[in-house]
Amino acid sequence: MTPTGALCVKKAGPQALLQDAGRFGVRHLGMTQGGPMDWHAAGWANALLGNAHGAPVLEIAIGGLSLVAESGTTLALCGADLAATLNGQPLAPWQRFEVGKGDQLAFELPRAGLRAYLAVPGGWLGEASLGSIACVPREGMGGHKGGGHPLESGDRLRFPQKAPTGHPVEAMVPDAHRVDYRQPAHLGLIPGGQVTAFDGYSLYEAFNREWTLDTRADRMGIRLTGPELVCHQSSMISEGIPAGAVQVPADGQPICLMSDRQTIGGYPRLGTLTPLARARLAQCPAGHPVFLRACGIRAAQKAWLRTISGSRSRIDRTFCS
Amino acid sequence: MSITPRVENAGIDAWTVRFSDRIDPANRAWITAFCRECRSAFGEALVDLVPSYTTVLVQYDPWQLTDAASRGLLRHILEHLAPDDAAEGGRLVDIPVWYDVRVGPELALIAERTGWSQQQVAEAHAATEYQVFALGFVPGFAFMGLVEPALATPRLATPRQRVPQGSIAIAERQTSAYPRVTPGGWNLIGRTPVTLFDANREPMTLLEAGDQVRFVPVEHERFIELGGDPTPVEEDAE
């Protein structure tokens, strides 16, 4: 057996879940996909350690988590600024750092963004369900101890302990790849689905008015509140829902469907958020201003490739020790 | 039957392929054939296929395929697509059901509305061979149809907070079985002792889209023998 190290959970906080790229090839059975809400920040946490792009990371929502290292290791923290501290000293996100035995890593409250990603060399160890450790409490799938359990106090978060093989050159994410989560979120939306069934004025409003993030927001879906959108097609036959789909139920308020969304649904859709928009939305707290802008599929694919290449290309780069 | 499937964008890494605009058991032959061809044509670049009543959502890996290349593959598949023969279609699955008002309170409601006895409602439900149109809602929950028009019943105005596992239910012209305890608004008419979903079983779900299903009435005694839980449905507090 490969020797393992661990961080011990002193305090679990509102929600901390292990996530890999997601659970694929099972949505036709009604199972959701899972995976990090903000794939961009999760990808960079892995990239700073030379991990594979979808290696298991810890998604820490809102904060309130406190961990103690049982053994030394390197870690990387990306995404939201949850006022993290290492032995009481402030610890900024978007960087790699070392912890020694007994060190305390704590997360308080969000200062910018909502979800932080903590990665370890080789990825956290968990119990795979159907080939993925993506933790989905609702379905009882995956997680650090299986069964879809979120982190609880007293749990141990294990990682593989190998001889250090060195790390990628960069210990910090370049400024150009960091996101300022305090700014209003401008989200690209690729029109599609039943967009032509919406009232013309509603479409104007959808793309020109300010939206506000509702308190009803979780890993399944995030509601926006704003002008009431009118769709001429009230009911439809349920169909498969892609990640980022923006559906509009009868109350006219959009719901953006995220990583743990239901597999099929029957509300008319404006289209699909771009992957970058989805990652950005995942970092917005309730009340945050959001703007939607129509975006072409080619432009969205290019922007995604440009962004993901930033972290993904580093995986194969020469390591230094 | 001739069809003209439409390919609609569903983001940078997915397409919705629409075969029809209405629920029709004849869609199945096209959808199962299409899914099979997709698996073979996309290979490793295929991330997920989500078949539903009239559509299939095809998600691919944009790291491996551009949107133009994926669209080209779909065009090629659709140009050469022939519907599966009925014989090649889904399996026929028998599901034993104890139809009883204690575990299916809406048997009484439907009996009252149709003017039939509860026994006749149960027989009518079991007389049809249903098709699985899609799985969704929770893992292993199969949307099946079409229920005989006389039995079609709108969803409950207030969903139950706790529908027991194995409950057999009707909503409009669809029917299903609840794989596990969950809130739900369908009309309950009976209960099955069989396990519809088990993550540690291969295959995990008893049913898959395209399967044909027969509900086989069983008596209380047989239901218990098969491991059924006869606990009556608890109604939510007012």
Short mmCIF file of C-alpha atoms in Angstrom, two decimals, chain B:
data_model
loop_
_atom_site.label_atom_id
_atom_site.label_comp_id
_atom_site.label_asym_id
_atom_site.label_seq_id
_atom_site.Cartn_x
_atom_site.Cartn_y
_atom_site.Cartn_z
CA MET B 1 -41.96 6.65 -40.55
CA SER B 2 -39.68 9.36 -41.85
CA ILE B 3 -38.05 11.92 -39.61
CA THR B 4 -35.95 15.05 -39.99
CA PRO B 5 -33.89 15.33 -36.82
CA ARG B 6 -32.73 18.82 -35.88
CA VAL B 7 -29.38 19.56 -34.28
CA GLU B 8 -29.49 22.47 -31.79
CA ASN B 9 -26.59 23.98 -29.87
CA ALA B 10 -26.47 23.27 -26.14
CA GLY B 11 -23.29 25.15 -25.29
CA ILE B 12 -19.67 24.74 -26.40
CA ASP B 13 -19.53 21.03 -25.68
CA ALA B 14 -23.01 19.65 -26.35
CA TRP B 15 -25.75 19.31 -28.95
CA THR B 16 -29.43 18.58 -28.53
CA VAL B 17 -30.57 16.26 -31.32
CA ARG B 18 -34.34 16.54 -31.68
CA PHE B 19 -36.13 13.66 -33.39
CA SER B 20 -39.74 14.67 -32.92
CA ASP B 21 -41.95 17.28 -31.31
CA ARG B 22 -44.28 14.86 -29.60
CA ILE B 23 -44.13 11.90 -27.24
CA ASP B 24 -44.50 8.81 -29.36
CA PRO B 25 -43.33 5.25 -28.66
CA ALA B 26 -42.07 5.18 -32.27
CA ASN B 27 -39.29 7.67 -31.33
CA ARG B 28 -37.54 4.91 -29.44
CA ALA B 29 -36.30 3.03 -32.50
CA TRP B 30 -34.55 6.18 -33.74
CA ILE B 31 -33.15 7.20 -30.39
CA THR B 32 -31.63 3.83 -29.50
CA ALA B 33 -30.07 3.54 -32.96
CA PHE B 34 -28.70 7.08 -32.70
CA CYS B 35 -27.17 6.50 -29.25
CA ARG B 36 -25.42 3.37 -30.46
CA GLU B 37 -23.99 5.16 -33.50
CA CYS B 38 -22.84 8.08 -31.34
CA ARG B 39 -20.94 5.79 -28.98
CA SER B 40 -19.12 4.22 -31.87
CA ALA B 41 -18.45 7.44 -33.85
CA PHE B 42 -17.36 9.68 -30.94
CA GLY B 43 -15.44 7.00 -29.03
CA GLU B 44 -13.25 8.52 -26.30
CA ALA B 45 -14.45 12.04 -27.11
CA LEU B 46 -17.97 11.21 -25.95
CA VAL B 47 -18.62 12.46 -22.40
CA ASP B 48 -22.31 11.68 -21.92
CA LEU B 49 -25.49 10.82 -23.80
CA VAL B 50 -28.81 11.79 -22.24
CA PRO B 51 -31.74 10.33 -24.17
CA SER B 52 -35.21 11.63 -23.36
CA TYR B 53 -38.67 11.41 -24.90
CA THR B 54 -37.93 13.18 -28.18
CA THR B 55 -34.29 14.23 -27.88
CA VAL B 56 -30.77 13.09 -27.11
CA LEU B 57 -28.28 15.44 -25.46
CA VAL B 58 -24.81 14.63 -26.79
CA GLN B 59 -21.97 15.97 -24.65
CA TYR B 60 -18.44 15.68 -26.03
CA ASP B 61 -14.97 16.68 -24.86
CA PRO B 62 -14.08 19.98 -26.56
CA TRP B 63 -10.43 19.38 -25.63
CA GLN B 64 -10.51 16.54 -28.20
CA LEU B 65 -13.08 17.75 -30.76
CA THR B 66 -14.04 21.15 -32.15
CA ASP B 67 -17.69 22.09 -32.46
CA ALA B 68 -17.38 21.84 -36.26
CA ALA B 69 -15.91 18.32 -36.03
CA SER B 70 -18.58 17.16 -33.58
CA ARG B 71 -21.32 18.66 -35.74
CA GLY B 72 -19.84 16.86 -38.76
CA LEU B 73 -19.95 13.53 -36.92
CA LEU B 74 -23.60 14.10 -36.03
CA ARG B 75 -24.49 15.05 -39.60
CA HIS B 76 -22.87 11.87 -40.86
CA ILE B 77 -24.64 9.68 -38.29
CA LEU B 78 -28.03 11.26 -39.00
CA GLU B 79 -27.67 10.97 -42.79
CA HIS B 80 -27.15 7.22 -42.52
CA LEU B 81 -29.40 6.52 -39.55
CA ALA B 82 -31.97 3.75 -39.79
CA PRO B 83 -34.36 3.00 -36.92
CA ASP B 84 -33.74 -0.15 -34.91
CA ASP B 85 -36.15 -3.00 -35.57
CA ALA B 86 -38.64 -3.46 -32.78
CA ALA B 87 -37.01 -6.82 -32.07
CA GLU B 88 -33.63 -5.18 -31.44
CA GLY B 89 -35.16 -2.66 -29.06
CA GLY B 90 -35.16 -2.69 -25.32
CA ARG B 91 -35.62 -5.67 -23.05
CA LEU B 92 -38.95 -6.66 -21.59
CA VAL B 93 -38.89 -6.29 -17.80
CA ASP B 94 -41.58 -7.62 -15.45
CA ILE B 95 -42.16 -5.63 -12.26
CA PRO B 96 -44.29 -7.28 -9.54
CA VAL B 97 -46.73 -4.88 -7.89
CA TRP B 98 -48.95 -5.17 -4.85
CA TYR B 99 -51.85 -2.90 -5.82
CA ASP B 100 -53.49 -1.91 -2.55
CA VAL B 101 -54.94 1.29 -1.19
CA ARG B 102 -52.76 1.05 1.95
CA VAL B 103 -49.59 1.47 -0.14
CA GLY B 104 -51.32 3.25 -3.03
CA PRO B 105 -53.79 5.76 -1.56
CA GLU B 106 -54.72 7.25 -4.94
CA LEU B 107 -56.20 3.92 -6.06
CA ALA B 108 -59.31 5.20 -4.28
CA LEU B 109 -59.18 8.57 -6.01
CA ILE B 110 -58.80 7.07 -9.48
CA ALA B 111 -61.49 4.46 -8.81
CA GLU B 112 -63.88 7.19 -7.76
CA ARG B 113 -63.14 9.30 -10.82
CA THR B 114 -63.41 6.47 -13.34
CA GLY B 115 -66.35 4.80 -11.63
CA TRP B 116 -64.33 1.57 -11.63
CA SER B 117 -63.46 -0.64 -8.69
CA GLN B 118 -59.92 -0.39 -7.28
CA GLN B 119 -59.37 -3.89 -8.64
CA GLN B 120 -60.34 -2.72 -12.13
CA VAL B 121 -58.01 0.29 -11.92
CA ALA B 122 -55.16 -2.05 -10.97
CA GLU B 123 -55.99 -4.42 -13.79
CA ALA B 124 -56.14 -1.58 -16.30
CA HIS B 125 -52.73 -0.30 -15.16
CA ALA B 126 -51.23 -3.78 -15.44
CA ALA B 127 -52.82 -4.51 -18.82
CA THR B 128 -50.59 -2.12 -20.77
CA GLU B 129 -46.99 -2.74 -21.79
CA TYR B 130 -45.13 0.50 -21.13
CA GLN B 131 -42.04 2.00 -22.67
CA VAL B 132 -39.27 3.68 -20.67
CA PHE B 133 -38.89 7.11 -22.29
CA ALA B 134 -36.19 8.48 -20.03
CA LEU B 135 -34.51 8.16 -16.63
CA GLY B 136 -34.25 11.22 -14.42
CA PHE B 137 -35.44 13.03 -11.29
CA VAL B 138 -33.45 10.67 -9.05
CA PRO B 139 -31.13 7.84 -10.14
CA GLY B 140 -33.15 4.98 -11.60
CA PHE B 141 -36.49 6.84 -11.77
CA ALA B 142 -37.98 5.76 -15.12
CA PHE B 143 -40.51 7.89 -16.94
CA MET B 144 -42.83 5.36 -18.61
CA GLY B 145 -45.92 5.58 -20.77
CA LEU B 146 -48.36 5.82 -22.06
CA VAL B 147 -51.00 5.16 -19.44
CA GLU B 148 -54.50 4.48 -20.74
CA PRO B 149 -56.34 7.85 -21.03
CA ALA B 150 -59.00 6.84 -18.46
CA LEU B 151 -56.28 6.42 -15.80
CA ALA B 152 -54.47 9.68 -16.58
CA THR B 153 -54.44 11.74 -13.38
CA PRO B 154 -52.89 15.15 -12.72
CA ARG B 155 -50.09 15.43 -10.14
CA LEU B 156 -51.14 16.08 -6.54
CA ALA B 157 -51.68 19.77 -5.81
CA THR B 158 -49.36 19.42 -2.83
CA PRO B 159 -46.54 16.89 -3.27
CA ARG B 160 -45.98 14.38 -0.47
CA GLN B 161 -42.87 15.04 1.60
CA ARG B 162 -42.08 11.36 1.75
CA VAL B 163 -43.00 8.86 -0.95
CA PRO B 164 -41.97 5.34 0.13
CA GLN B 165 -39.41 3.38 -1.86
CA GLY B 166 -40.95 1.15 -4.52
CA SER B 167 -44.14 3.18 -4.83
CA ILE B 168 -45.87 2.73 -8.20
CA ALA B 169 -47.32 5.98 -9.41
CA ILE B 170 -49.20 7.80 -12.15
CA ALA B 171 -48.88 11.40 -13.36
CA GLU B 172 -50.96 12.37 -16.37
CA ARG B 173 -50.31 9.63 -18.93
CA GLN B 174 -47.01 8.58 -17.39
CA THR B 175 -46.23 5.97 -14.79
CA SER B 176 -43.16 5.18 -12.71
CA ALA B 177 -41.71 3.47 -9.65
CA TYR B 178 -39.85 5.45 -6.96
CA PRO B 179 -36.33 3.99 -6.52
CA ARG B 180 -35.95 5.47 -3.04
CA VAL B 181 -37.73 7.62 -0.49
CA THR B 182 -38.10 11.12 -1.84
CA PRO B 183 -40.62 13.96 -1.94
CA GLY B 184 -43.01 13.46 -4.85
CA GLY B 185 -46.27 14.57 -6.38
CA TRP B 186 -47.35 11.54 -8.39
CA ASN B 187 -50.47 9.50 -7.58
CA LEU B 188 -49.58 6.30 -5.70
CA ILE B 189 -51.42 3.11 -6.67
CA GLY B 190 -49.26 0.29 -5.35
CA ARG B 191 -45.77 -0.84 -4.39
CA THR B 192 -43.11 -3.10 -5.85
CA PRO B 193 -40.69 -5.18 -3.78
CA VAL B 194 -37.93 -5.02 -6.43
CA THR B 195 -34.88 -2.77 -6.12
CA LEU B 196 -34.88 -0.20 -8.89
CA PHE B 197 -31.50 1.33 -8.11
CA ASP B 198 -28.40 -0.01 -6.38
CA ALA B 199 -25.07 1.68 -6.98
CA ASN B 200 -23.26 -1.54 -6.04
CA ARG B 201 -25.11 -3.66 -8.58
CA GLU B 202 -24.28 -4.10 -12.24
CA PRO B 203 -26.28 -2.71 -13.93
CA MET B 204 -27.19 -0.17 -11.27
CA THR B 205 -30.63 0.59 -12.57
CA LEU B 206 -33.26 -2.05 -13.17
CA LEU B 207 -34.53 -0.08 -16.16
CA GLU B 208 -32.99 1.87 -19.01
CA ALA B 209 -34.48 4.16 -21.63
CA GLY B 210 -35.96 2.02 -24.40
CA ASP B 211 -36.96 -0.90 -22.17
CA GLN B 212 -40.51 -2.30 -22.23
CA VAL B 213 -42.14 -2.84 -18.85
CA ARG B 214 -45.01 -5.00 -17.63
CA PHE B 215 -46.47 -4.56 -14.16
CA VAL B 216 -47.49 -7.92 -12.76
CA PRO B 217 -50.07 -7.84 -9.94
CA VAL B 218 -49.10 -9.91 -6.89
CA GLU B 219 -51.00 -10.65 -3.68
CA HIS B 220 -49.90 -9.35 -0.28
CA GLU B 221 -48.38 -12.70 0.67
CA ARG B 222 -46.20 -12.87 -2.46
CA PHE B 223 -45.22 -9.21 -2.03
CA ILE B 224 -43.89 -10.04 1.45
CA GLU B 225 -42.11 -13.16 0.18
CA LEU B 226 -40.34 -11.01 -2.39
CA GLY B 227 -39.08 -8.75 0.39
CA GLY B 228 -41.64 -5.96 0.08
CA ASP B 229 -42.23 -3.45 2.88
CA PRO B 230 -46.00 -3.24 3.56
CA THR B 231 -45.81 -0.15 5.79
CA PRO B 232 -48.79 2.02 4.80
CA VAL B 233 -48.15 5.40 3.19
CA GLU B 234 -47.98 8.04 5.90
CA GLU B 235 -49.81 11.20 5.02
CA ASP B 236 -48.14 14.51 5.83
CA ALA B 237 -49.46 16.43 8.79
CA GLU B 238 -51.85 19.18 7.79
#
